[in-house]
DNA sequence: AAGTTTTCCGTAAACGTTTACGACAACACA
DNA sequence: TGTGTTGTCGTAAACGTTTACGGAAAACTT
């Protein structure tokens, strides 16, 4: 059923070497011969077997993304990742590379799966997300010399890999600036559990801005929870029980914010009126909610496209002779003013 | 860097054939030899190269899922698919099979990509979703004899492939029954555009139930839109402009329902009080919203697991000697009573 | 017309596995 | 001792490509 390059060669009375060269656009093949091969390939609808090609080339022409649930949680953060993956896939497809999304079960930090994937060479490179400040996955990959890129920064692995991140620090700081300008002094922040790097950066910006406004940092103004709706729901009441109640809350994420707002409403407070709410990472969820939340919005699809480019350029095998460029970028988040602050 | 089976053999002073047999658990190898091989493999941390294995075995040990945007839309329906894929992946992983999610760009109906994937034999089988009543993808796959399974039924392709679906017809009918029992007679329905099969089934159930209650079917009580928030938002006002205003609306999807509720609120109507709202497919979104919507909820993760089983059992190569069983199942949706009806 | 370059193509090895086949030794049985 | 059986292993071919190498013919050069 599947026609091989041999069938094609036999059909044309030509050697398989020539067929392969014709198909791969090499220079040393007669123009007319190439045309005949192309026509025949179309007619027999031949398409090269990936496995054979992979084996010979030592590359799979595919890149893996590990979509993993938050530690301790069942959610994958999909509203965030799907647009990102769309961009990633689009750019990779331009280069004939497949994106392969592998999903981890809950609980494990993906390490075993990553190791298997790398050792079996199922993909040529991998894209990591949910980077932590110290990330064992990054340590592992740099140690074995497997190509990868990260969405998000980390302190692991030095500068040996491309990374693309959002400027959570600036967003955290801008959020505070904005709230202060609107008269708030008691500003709370809800960050993710664990040492996920973006939460760290967010809080760093938050504290820096507070300081610049001469506001003392109050630890009771910070709460940490799961990065989802129920995380925000559980954590917000604690914030409101502190002796000096906040007049504004910055959530690190719109899912958390939604949960937080639900809690606020149940406490008889109306977000956007009785208390200001700002969201740092606005995925699609904000759209579904009223009041519409003021937020910092990332350009998710371009983010995916760019990271694909950066990864490709970092790989000598694909980047061409001029070799591997390690690029690191940090992108701004766009402020979207809506009704909640 | 990557150790091959040759390295292992050399290290053990043994032939590669024996090493392979030992690793693959064949019978004709001495127990002690096998142990030595296993130990050495671990020590050199050898893991078989997938490409070589694929080529020789003629199989890739991976299955593709095509995650595609709705036609005419940018959304992927991810709140629905992510849990489904989690289940799918989990079950496949038990059999050492990788799930590879390929994402289609907007607009195309995935056909070109599907064809390329099949012809290059990048996967051993594929899982299809968003089945249509007549589905060219199904026609294509059955024609070329490529293994696949579908989430959702179709009229294409006969009974030659495993399929798993939800009982949208029953849910549509039950929704009407419930609303009628609560005193409603003017019941509207919002379905997806295009001939997606689940929308068809939903409406079929809806009409059947109306009939059984002696309610005449009124075409102006049905509206079709994109399967997302803005789809529901755009379509709902039209429904409310019909001469005899509905007192209840059944949305085919929670994203649509959210948009619909937003429209209703803007019209000064409170869902759950002034007008009843029921949702047929409840993904995670319902949780984020108030009033909490009464809905029919699918068991998404088990759905994925089951479909993986069914696909595997349908494939002679994997199912073992007893051969291919084609299973088709339809699962009920569970009614979750909340505050909106 | 002889030498030199260029153009084009065939040959065969290689990528890392799996597996059919046969070989050899050990053992059992007569 | 000869024959058959069993257990264990090595040999080599095969999977479908790509590509280094070399060679023959054609095209230039002088």
XYZ file of C-alpha atoms (C1' of nucleotides) in Angstrom:
742
model
C 0.000 0.000 0.000
C 2.638 2.479 1.043
C 4.851 3.118 -1.950
C 8.527 3.372 -1.202
C 11.304 5.110 -2.967
C 12.150 1.811 -4.594
C 8.781 1.580 -6.276
C 9.265 5.039 -7.584
C 12.737 4.256 -8.894
C 11.627 1.036 -10.540
C 8.693 2.772 -12.147
C 11.012 5.374 -13.646
C 13.880 3.050 -14.521
C 16.170 5.111 -12.445
C 18.205 4.576 -9.299
C 16.859 5.300 -5.873
C 19.749 7.615 -5.247
C 18.685 9.869 -8.056
C 15.100 9.791 -6.926
C 16.091 10.819 -3.449
C 18.255 13.610 -4.752
C 15.543 14.849 -7.042
C 13.018 14.881 -4.245
C 15.321 16.632 -1.829
C 16.150 19.376 -4.266
C 19.815 18.657 -4.592
C 21.730 20.382 -7.354
C 23.262 17.410 -9.125
C 20.233 16.186 -10.951
C 19.016 17.042 -14.397
C 16.076 19.398 -14.524
C 14.073 17.140 -16.744
C 14.770 14.100 -14.611
C 13.706 15.967 -11.531
C 10.463 16.900 -13.165
C 9.785 13.309 -14.122
C 10.454 12.202 -10.564
C 8.211 14.863 -9.128
C 5.418 13.945 -11.502
C 5.725 10.268 -10.763
C 5.833 10.906 -7.033
C 2.615 12.789 -7.290
C 1.039 10.168 -9.466
C 1.882 7.242 -7.203
C 1.294 9.606 -4.367
C 4.545 8.801 -2.805
C 5.585 10.447 0.366
C 8.791 9.568 2.153
C 8.523 7.315 5.135
C 9.263 9.300 8.239
C 10.880 6.478 10.123
C 13.383 5.741 7.420
C 14.172 9.361 7.039
C 14.481 9.886 10.765
C 16.843 6.997 11.129
C 19.092 8.084 8.346
C 19.072 11.748 9.242
C 19.351 11.173 12.931
C 16.560 13.630 13.515
C 12.835 13.297 13.865
C 11.708 16.617 12.501
C 9.529 17.048 15.487
C 9.624 19.030 18.660
C 7.938 18.140 21.889
C 6.077 20.370 24.265
C 5.329 19.102 27.693
C 1.936 20.201 28.845
C 1.847 19.507 32.508
C -0.625 20.097 35.256
C 0.279 22.475 38.016
C 1.913 20.633 40.820
C -0.754 19.693 43.301
C -3.469 20.583 40.886
C -5.447 19.064 38.047
C -5.426 22.046 35.759
C -3.165 22.496 32.824
C -3.486 26.227 32.411
C -4.938 25.564 29.011
C -6.429 28.974 28.288
C -2.899 30.201 28.432
C -1.192 27.441 26.543
C -3.531 26.764 23.685
C -2.967 30.099 21.945
C 0.707 29.793 22.702
C 0.809 26.354 21.151
C -1.082 27.614 18.156
C 1.681 30.075 17.463
C 4.385 27.543 18.181
C 2.874 25.002 15.859
C 2.307 27.505 13.082
C 5.917 28.589 12.979
C 7.248 25.067 13.253
C 4.991 23.912 10.468
C 6.604 26.453 8.187
C 9.797 24.493 8.615
C 8.157 21.133 8.174
C 8.483 20.315 11.825
C 5.750 18.639 13.808
C 4.734 19.716 17.230
C 4.083 16.892 19.599
C 2.307 17.733 22.791
C 2.846 15.250 25.546
C 0.682 15.517 28.599
C 1.889 14.537 31.988
C -0.216 12.879 34.598
C -0.972 14.774 37.765
C 1.620 14.847 40.462
C 4.843 14.001 38.781
C 7.038 16.803 37.705
C 7.428 15.327 34.313
C 10.914 14.174 34.844
C 10.579 10.532 34.022
C 8.670 11.268 30.871
C 11.143 13.870 29.813
C 13.987 11.478 30.318
C 12.321 8.771 28.279
C 11.547 11.166 25.503
C 15.095 12.391 25.371
C 16.733 9.011 25.615
C 14.577 7.441 22.954
C 15.138 10.517 20.798
C 11.497 10.853 19.992
C 11.929 14.535 19.316
C 14.768 16.768 18.245
C 14.146 19.319 20.914
C 11.736 20.166 23.661
C 9.962 23.275 24.833
C 9.506 23.711 28.564
C 7.003 25.814 30.429
C 6.218 26.487 34.088
C 9.845 27.179 34.671
C 10.907 27.285 38.265
C 13.634 29.336 39.772
C 15.728 26.210 40.049
C 14.552 23.721 37.527
C 15.824 20.182 37.471
C 14.533 19.659 33.978
C 16.767 22.420 32.730
C 19.709 20.997 34.630
C 19.084 17.610 33.122
C 18.744 18.826 29.560
C 21.824 20.983 29.649
C 23.776 18.154 31.219
C 22.930 15.672 28.485
C 23.165 18.353 25.817
C 19.674 18.011 24.481
C 18.321 21.070 22.658
C 15.507 22.944 24.308
C 13.958 26.316 24.869
C 11.896 27.625 27.700
C 8.847 29.751 28.048
C 9.852 31.605 31.158
C 13.200 32.218 32.765
C 15.035 30.227 35.358
C 18.255 30.434 37.247
C 19.235 26.943 36.193
C 21.387 26.068 33.226
C 23.182 29.350 32.748
C 22.730 31.117 29.435
C 23.007 28.019 27.351
C 19.477 27.897 25.997
C 17.004 30.267 24.381
C 14.264 31.572 26.563
C 11.331 33.848 26.136
C 9.474 35.340 29.009
C 6.993 38.007 29.904
C 7.972 40.931 32.044
C 6.035 40.007 35.125
C 8.212 42.205 37.231
C 7.292 45.294 35.264
C 3.645 44.284 35.189
C 3.605 43.808 38.951
C 5.220 47.143 39.421
C 2.957 48.900 36.925
C -0.083 47.438 38.572
C 0.936 48.907 41.897
C 1.754 52.255 40.291
C -1.649 52.367 38.745
C -3.458 51.480 41.921
C -1.478 53.962 43.973
C -2.253 56.655 41.438
C -5.885 55.887 41.957
C -5.569 56.378 45.681
C -4.924 52.903 47.026
C -2.399 52.246 49.765
C -3.492 48.846 51.051
C -2.717 46.670 48.047
C -2.736 42.912 48.302
C -1.207 40.373 45.936
C -2.149 36.773 45.182
C 0.664 34.667 43.859
C 1.013 30.995 42.928
C 2.244 28.378 45.315
C 5.697 26.917 44.802
C 8.632 28.664 43.382
C 7.321 29.166 39.894
C 9.433 31.878 38.447
C 6.717 34.149 37.165
C 5.177 34.385 40.604
C 8.520 35.313 42.021
C 9.007 38.035 39.439
C 5.527 39.384 39.949
C 6.068 39.761 43.667
C 9.485 41.297 43.120
C 7.944 44.013 40.965
C 5.131 44.476 43.423
C 7.497 45.042 46.314
C 9.748 47.331 44.357
C 6.858 49.562 43.408
C 5.522 49.660 46.954
C 8.907 50.779 48.133
C 9.146 53.496 45.503
C 5.875 54.863 46.800
C 7.044 54.747 50.381
C 4.557 52.061 51.342
C 5.802 49.539 53.853
C 5.625 45.961 52.783
C 3.155 43.970 54.812
C 3.462 40.189 54.566
C -0.194 39.740 55.429
C -0.991 41.430 52.129
C 0.387 38.472 50.206
C -1.321 35.144 49.748
C -0.380 32.082 47.733
C -2.713 29.529 46.207
C -3.282 27.148 43.343
C -3.285 28.848 39.995
C -6.922 28.283 39.307
C -10.373 29.421 40.216
C -10.597 27.589 43.499
C -7.126 28.738 44.440
C -8.284 32.329 44.238
C -11.510 31.512 45.988
C -9.817 29.915 48.961
C -7.146 32.476 49.439
C -9.002 35.733 49.119
C -10.991 35.558 52.382
C -7.756 35.216 54.319
C -6.547 38.420 52.774
C -9.728 40.196 53.793
C -9.368 39.062 57.377
C -6.123 40.898 57.990
C -6.425 43.664 60.537
C -6.008 46.363 57.951
C -8.222 45.328 55.064
C -6.881 45.800 51.521
C -8.649 48.133 49.154
C -7.189 46.491 46.077
C -6.004 43.018 45.083
C -3.662 42.065 42.287
C -4.125 38.519 41.103
C -1.359 36.775 39.251
C -3.789 35.139 36.907
C -7.323 35.539 35.675
C -8.496 32.144 36.839
C -7.418 33.044 40.352
C -9.065 36.413 39.987
C -12.351 34.845 39.022
C -12.296 32.715 42.132
C -11.272 35.690 44.174
C -14.154 37.747 42.842
C -16.548 34.959 43.619
C -15.328 35.008 47.203
C -15.602 38.785 47.362
C -19.150 38.753 46.075
C -20.076 36.182 48.677
C -18.648 38.537 51.271
C -20.933 41.251 49.988
C -18.242 43.185 48.178
C -18.542 44.188 44.584
C -15.278 43.964 42.642
C -14.608 47.183 40.794
C -16.702 49.191 43.219
C -16.027 48.200 46.784
C -12.611 46.812 46.016
C -10.266 47.153 43.076
C -9.078 44.083 41.188
C -6.230 43.857 38.711
C -5.040 40.772 36.872
C -1.492 40.208 35.766
C -1.948 37.418 33.270
C -5.089 37.762 31.224
C -5.930 34.650 29.245
C -9.233 34.259 27.495
C -11.124 33.827 30.730
C -11.443 37.520 31.532
C -13.783 37.870 28.619
C -16.375 35.662 30.209
C -16.753 37.636 33.329
C -18.421 40.727 34.601
C -17.261 43.133 35.803
C -14.686 42.985 33.078
C -11.333 42.840 34.769
C -8.554 45.309 34.225
C -5.564 43.238 33.331
C -2.151 42.842 31.811
C -2.468 40.829 28.671
C 0.263 38.774 27.029
C 0.453 38.287 23.277
C 0.245 34.550 23.486
C 0.229 33.485 19.887
C 3.158 35.710 18.865
C 4.938 34.411 21.924
C 4.664 30.893 20.590
C 5.807 31.901 17.141
C 8.797 33.742 18.465
C 9.878 30.954 20.743
C 9.756 28.552 17.824
C 12.025 30.827 15.838
C 14.411 31.189 18.718
C 14.576 27.471 19.290
C 15.216 26.779 15.645
C 17.950 29.343 15.464
C 19.638 27.858 18.474
C 19.944 24.475 16.846
C 23.028 24.145 14.662
C 21.484 21.296 12.716
C 18.615 23.469 11.635
C 20.001 26.962 11.822
C 22.372 26.412 8.959
C 26.100 26.990 8.872
C 26.178 30.347 10.613
C 25.408 28.291 13.649
C 23.656 28.498 16.904
C 22.427 31.768 18.273
C 21.178 31.757 21.813
C 18.544 34.413 22.113
C 16.795 35.470 25.274
C 13.939 37.883 25.264
C 11.537 39.389 27.715
C 8.321 40.767 26.374
C 6.092 43.406 27.906
C 2.526 42.732 28.932
C -0.071 45.071 27.580
C -2.308 46.854 30.046
C -5.982 46.502 29.232
C -8.051 48.932 31.248
C -11.513 47.667 31.960
C -14.022 48.039 34.745
C -12.574 46.405 37.826
C -10.216 48.998 39.248
C 26.634 10.316 23.376
C 23.647 8.159 22.588
C 24.609 4.577 23.229
C 23.371 2.080 20.707
C 22.702 -1.579 20.950
C 26.108 -2.157 19.430
C 27.842 -0.434 22.300
C 25.927 -2.570 24.692
C 26.807 -5.738 22.816
C 30.455 -4.850 22.601
C 30.570 -4.024 26.258
C 29.145 -7.427 27.104
C 31.018 -9.433 24.483
C 27.806 -10.654 23.093
C 25.953 -10.286 19.819
C 23.485 -7.535 19.188
C 20.853 -10.110 18.380
C 21.027 -11.536 21.854
C 20.955 -8.116 23.407
C 17.842 -7.236 21.479
C 16.162 -10.473 22.429
C 17.068 -10.035 26.056
C 15.701 -6.527 26.120
C 12.495 -7.474 24.373
C 11.778 -10.311 26.740
C 11.966 -13.115 24.256
C 12.105 -16.660 25.535
C 15.237 -17.952 23.876
C 17.790 -16.248 26.025
C 19.470 -17.504 29.130
C 18.177 -16.026 32.354
C 21.598 -15.055 33.541
C 22.504 -13.465 30.216
C 19.307 -11.469 30.267
C 20.110 -10.170 33.697
C 23.546 -9.109 32.595
C 22.085 -7.295 29.621
C 19.504 -5.553 31.731
C 22.113 -4.460 34.228
C 24.437 -3.185 31.553
C 21.609 -1.349 29.818
C 20.834 0.437 33.018
C 24.451 1.192 33.705
C 25.167 2.659 30.267
C 21.671 4.025 30.407
C 20.812 2.631 27.100
C 17.406 3.134 25.642
C 16.477 1.919 22.197
C 16.418 4.483 19.447
C 12.866 5.097 18.413
C 13.630 5.739 14.779
C 15.459 2.498 14.301
C 12.771 0.620 16.085
C 10.021 2.326 14.143
C 11.627 1.550 10.851
C 12.141 -2.068 11.623
C 8.779 -2.605 13.230
C 6.889 -0.568 10.705
C 5.109 1.227 13.497
C 5.754 4.406 15.393
C 4.212 3.562 18.731
C 2.420 6.843 18.648
C -1.062 8.045 17.981
C -2.058 11.428 16.693
C -4.910 13.609 17.793
C -5.892 16.492 15.626
C -6.864 19.472 17.689
C -8.530 21.802 15.300
C -10.233 25.130 15.615
C -13.908 25.316 14.898
C -14.471 26.132 11.294
C -14.799 29.881 10.982
C -13.563 30.380 14.487
C -10.339 30.747 16.388
C -11.262 28.597 19.344
C -10.210 25.050 19.868
C -12.782 24.053 22.415
C -9.955 23.424 24.788
C -11.880 23.237 28.054
C -13.530 20.232 26.528
C -10.526 18.586 24.975
C -7.866 18.996 27.583
C -9.459 16.653 30.103
C -10.326 14.305 27.286
C -6.741 14.277 26.116
C -5.564 13.706 29.629
C -7.520 10.496 29.747
C -6.470 9.494 26.265
C -2.836 10.055 27.020
C -2.974 8.239 30.326
C -4.361 5.071 28.816
C -2.042 5.152 25.839
C 0.940 5.648 28.089
C 0.079 2.394 29.825
C 0.783 0.695 26.535
C 3.943 2.641 25.872
C 2.289 4.678 23.173
C 2.856 8.383 22.789
C 0.099 10.825 22.117
C 0.973 13.468 19.608
C -1.339 16.424 19.395
C -1.177 18.249 16.125
C -2.865 21.597 15.915
C -4.394 22.882 12.763
C -4.324 26.453 11.665
C -7.578 28.310 11.417
C -9.707 27.787 8.364
C -8.561 24.538 6.908
C -10.491 21.460 7.756
C -7.381 19.632 8.560
C -7.441 17.521 5.493
C -4.071 18.319 4.080
C -2.399 17.833 7.392
C -4.184 14.587 7.953
C -3.129 13.324 4.569
C 0.489 14.223 5.170
C 0.460 12.593 8.534
C -0.995 9.420 7.158
C 1.201 9.211 4.102
C 4.392 9.843 5.988
C 3.236 7.333 8.599
C 4.111 9.607 11.423
C 1.610 7.858 13.642
C 0.058 4.430 13.795
C -3.440 5.717 14.151
C -5.356 8.911 14.579
C -8.179 10.111 16.780
C -10.714 12.445 15.243
C -13.048 14.882 16.931
C -15.666 17.379 15.796
C -17.193 14.712 13.644
C -19.651 15.889 11.074
C -22.634 14.062 9.774
C -20.740 13.444 6.576
C -17.091 13.603 7.238
C -14.535 13.557 4.470
C -11.765 12.737 6.880
C -13.527 9.527 7.800
C -14.077 8.701 4.169
C -10.438 9.263 3.434
C -9.146 7.177 6.304
C -11.402 4.237 5.618
C -10.488 4.385 1.956
C -6.768 4.173 2.559
C -7.243 1.751 5.416
C -5.568 3.818 8.087
C -6.584 2.974 11.644
C -8.553 5.585 13.510
C -11.234 6.188 16.085
C -13.626 9.041 16.514
C -14.950 11.010 19.384
C -18.454 11.507 18.101
C -20.509 9.651 15.567
C -20.870 10.219 11.870
C -22.738 8.732 8.995
C -19.564 8.327 6.987
C -17.452 5.223 6.815
C -19.989 2.637 7.887
C -19.269 0.655 11.013
C -15.638 0.089 10.217
C -14.116 2.110 13.018
C -14.528 2.454 16.761
C -16.402 5.466 17.957
C -17.382 6.870 21.283
C -19.976 9.546 21.676
C -22.144 11.270 24.213
C -25.865 10.926 24.127
C -26.704 14.430 23.061
C -30.092 13.349 21.854
C -31.101 12.102 25.267
C -29.633 15.175 26.934
C -31.540 17.469 24.600
C -34.701 15.578 25.285
C -34.135 15.438 29.028
C -33.453 19.150 29.117
C -36.811 19.830 27.519
C -38.556 17.385 29.825
C -37.089 19.103 32.818
C -38.029 22.557 31.644
C -41.552 21.505 30.749
C -41.948 19.923 34.161
C -41.031 23.266 35.651
C -43.743 24.993 33.691
C -42.011 26.183 30.543
C -43.618 25.982 27.135
C -41.564 28.467 25.133
C -38.182 26.767 25.055
C -35.439 27.965 22.757
C -32.315 26.119 21.679
C -28.929 27.399 20.594
C -26.964 25.029 18.420
C -23.619 25.224 16.615
C -23.267 26.339 13.052
C -22.424 23.763 10.416
C -23.438 20.188 10.430
C -21.452 19.098 13.431
C -23.051 15.899 14.481
C -23.537 16.659 18.142
C -25.549 19.746 17.303
C -27.720 17.698 15.042
C -28.337 15.109 17.736
C -29.077 17.745 20.343
C -31.722 19.337 18.176
C -33.188 15.956 17.306
C -33.680 15.194 21.001
C -35.063 18.646 21.605
C -37.685 18.298 18.897
C -38.659 14.807 19.914
C -39.293 15.913 23.479
C -41.279 18.935 22.390
C -43.460 16.679 20.346
C -44.005 14.262 23.194
C -45.284 17.150 25.262
C -47.567 18.321 22.514
C -45.652 21.520 21.932
C -45.460 22.670 18.357
C -42.005 23.165 16.988
C -41.277 26.794 16.230
C -38.257 27.444 13.987
C -37.796 30.888 15.475
C -36.933 29.172 18.739
C -33.717 27.832 17.268
C -30.565 29.795 16.642
C -27.142 28.766 15.445
C -23.815 30.390 16.219
C -20.155 29.844 16.789
C -19.425 27.497 19.626
C -17.913 30.078 21.879
C -18.765 32.966 24.120
C -19.284 35.519 21.398
C -21.366 33.046 19.430
C -23.820 32.846 22.295
C -23.686 36.564 22.809
C -24.561 37.374 19.236
C -27.303 34.878 18.797
C -29.300 35.250 21.974
C -30.793 38.704 21.273
C -32.289 37.386 18.058
C -34.038 34.700 20.017
C -35.456 37.269 22.402
C -36.849 39.325 19.567
C -39.208 36.651 18.312
C -42.836 37.577 18.708
C -43.441 35.063 21.439
C -40.474 35.424 23.757
C -38.913 32.237 25.161
C -38.948 31.610 28.877
C -36.064 29.168 28.729
C -32.995 28.638 26.594
C -30.968 25.489 26.158
C -27.418 26.144 25.050
C -25.431 23.419 23.394
C -22.302 24.428 25.226
C -21.243 26.355 28.275
C -19.126 28.843 26.410
C -22.163 29.763 24.331
C -24.253 29.923 27.464
C -21.868 32.352 29.084
C -22.138 34.655 26.103
C -25.862 34.218 26.070
C -26.129 35.140 29.728
C -24.026 38.194 29.150
C -26.482 39.261 26.459
C -29.436 38.551 28.704
C -28.004 40.577 31.540
C -27.448 43.472 29.178
C -31.109 43.195 28.244
C -32.002 43.494 31.893
C -32.873 39.866 32.377
C -31.390 37.770 35.126
C -30.617 34.200 34.105
C -32.092 31.757 36.562
C -34.749 34.204 37.652
C -36.274 35.963 34.687
C -35.327 33.254 32.251
C -34.190 29.672 32.642
C -30.901 28.524 31.208
C -29.703 24.960 30.712
C -26.432 23.836 29.238
C -25.914 20.600 27.381
C -22.158 20.293 27.434
C -20.642 21.480 30.658
C -16.905 21.851 30.472
C -14.966 23.524 33.233
C -16.260 26.959 32.350
C -19.539 26.664 34.207
C -17.637 26.719 37.429
C -16.420 30.237 36.875
C -19.785 31.777 36.506
C -22.679 32.971 38.561
C -25.462 32.083 38.583
C -24.135 28.581 38.447
C -25.620 26.974 35.401
C -27.680 23.822 35.436
C -26.078 21.565 32.925
C -25.439 18.157 31.488
C -21.911 17.151 32.244
C -19.818 14.653 30.326
C -17.201 12.497 31.994
C -14.395 13.810 29.859
C -11.378 12.062 31.249
C -12.973 8.595 31.322
C -14.147 9.303 27.806
C -10.579 9.714 26.689
C -9.448 6.608 28.478
C -12.191 4.527 26.998
C -11.608 5.732 23.480
C -7.946 4.836 23.788
C -8.896 1.319 24.819
C -11.332 1.002 21.988
C -8.839 2.216 19.442
C -6.179 -0.160 20.671
C -8.541 -3.097 20.583
C -9.506 -2.293 17.050
C -5.949 -2.533 15.833
C -4.883 -6.075 14.985
C -1.228 -5.190 15.371
C -1.753 -4.190 18.948
C -4.803 -6.110 19.992
C -3.032 -9.414 19.826
C -4.046 -12.513 17.910
C -7.712 -12.525 18.801
C -7.847 -9.607 16.460
C -9.744 -6.484 15.861
C -12.881 -5.646 17.724
C -14.826 -2.668 16.512
C -16.614 -1.159 19.471
C -19.045 1.714 19.389
C -20.419 3.259 22.491
C -22.664 6.104 23.465
C -22.355 7.484 26.950
C -24.918 9.375 28.963
C -24.411 12.915 30.168
C -24.949 13.509 33.822
C -27.421 16.170 34.858
C -26.012 18.658 37.307
C -28.761 20.756 38.845
C -27.610 24.205 39.817
C -29.177 27.620 40.020
C -30.044 28.675 36.516
C -33.314 26.947 35.770
C 42.282 15.971 -31.039
C 43.766 15.485 -26.612
C 43.103 17.132 -22.131
C 40.167 19.227 -18.640
C 36.117 20.343 -16.468
C 31.225 19.816 -15.693
C 26.983 17.418 -15.451
C 24.531 13.710 -14.228
C 23.693 9.323 -12.353
C 24.463 4.589 -10.229
C 26.513 1.934 -6.369
C 26.746 0.873 -1.914
C 27.218 1.902 2.795
C 25.159 3.628 6.657
C 21.537 4.902 10.345
C 19.719 1.342 14.842
C 16.723 -1.910 15.306
C 14.277 -6.781 15.022
C 14.011 -11.480 13.685
C 14.288 -15.712 10.634
C 17.501 -19.040 10.304
C 20.961 -21.965 11.362
C 24.791 -23.554 14.358
C 26.602 -25.495 18.239
C 26.652 -27.596 22.664
C 24.482 -30.163 26.122
C 21.554 -33.491 27.259
C 18.359 -37.440 26.893
C 17.161 -41.653 25.061
C 17.664 -45.825 22.700
C 27.584 -44.628 20.022
C 24.206 -42.652 17.278
C 19.986 -39.991 16.971
C 16.870 -36.615 18.470
C 15.647 -32.784 21.429
C 16.293 -28.620 23.854
C 18.421 -24.369 25.104
C 21.167 -20.630 23.761
C 23.355 -17.727 20.803
C 25.530 -15.607 16.447
C 24.850 -14.233 11.594
C 22.903 -11.577 8.411
C 19.120 -9.619 6.127
C 15.688 -6.356 6.238
C 13.014 -1.872 7.183
C 13.272 3.098 3.824
C 15.957 6.589 3.597
C 20.273 9.780 2.542
C 24.763 10.643 0.800
C 29.866 9.968 -0.123
C 32.163 8.328 -3.844
C 33.300 7.240 -8.338
C 32.512 6.842 -13.186
C 30.715 7.808 -17.805
C 29.340 10.937 -20.917
C 29.016 15.494 -22.406
C 30.728 20.005 -22.705
C 34.557 23.083 -22.774
C 39.249 24.310 -23.343
C 43.653 24.727 -25.710
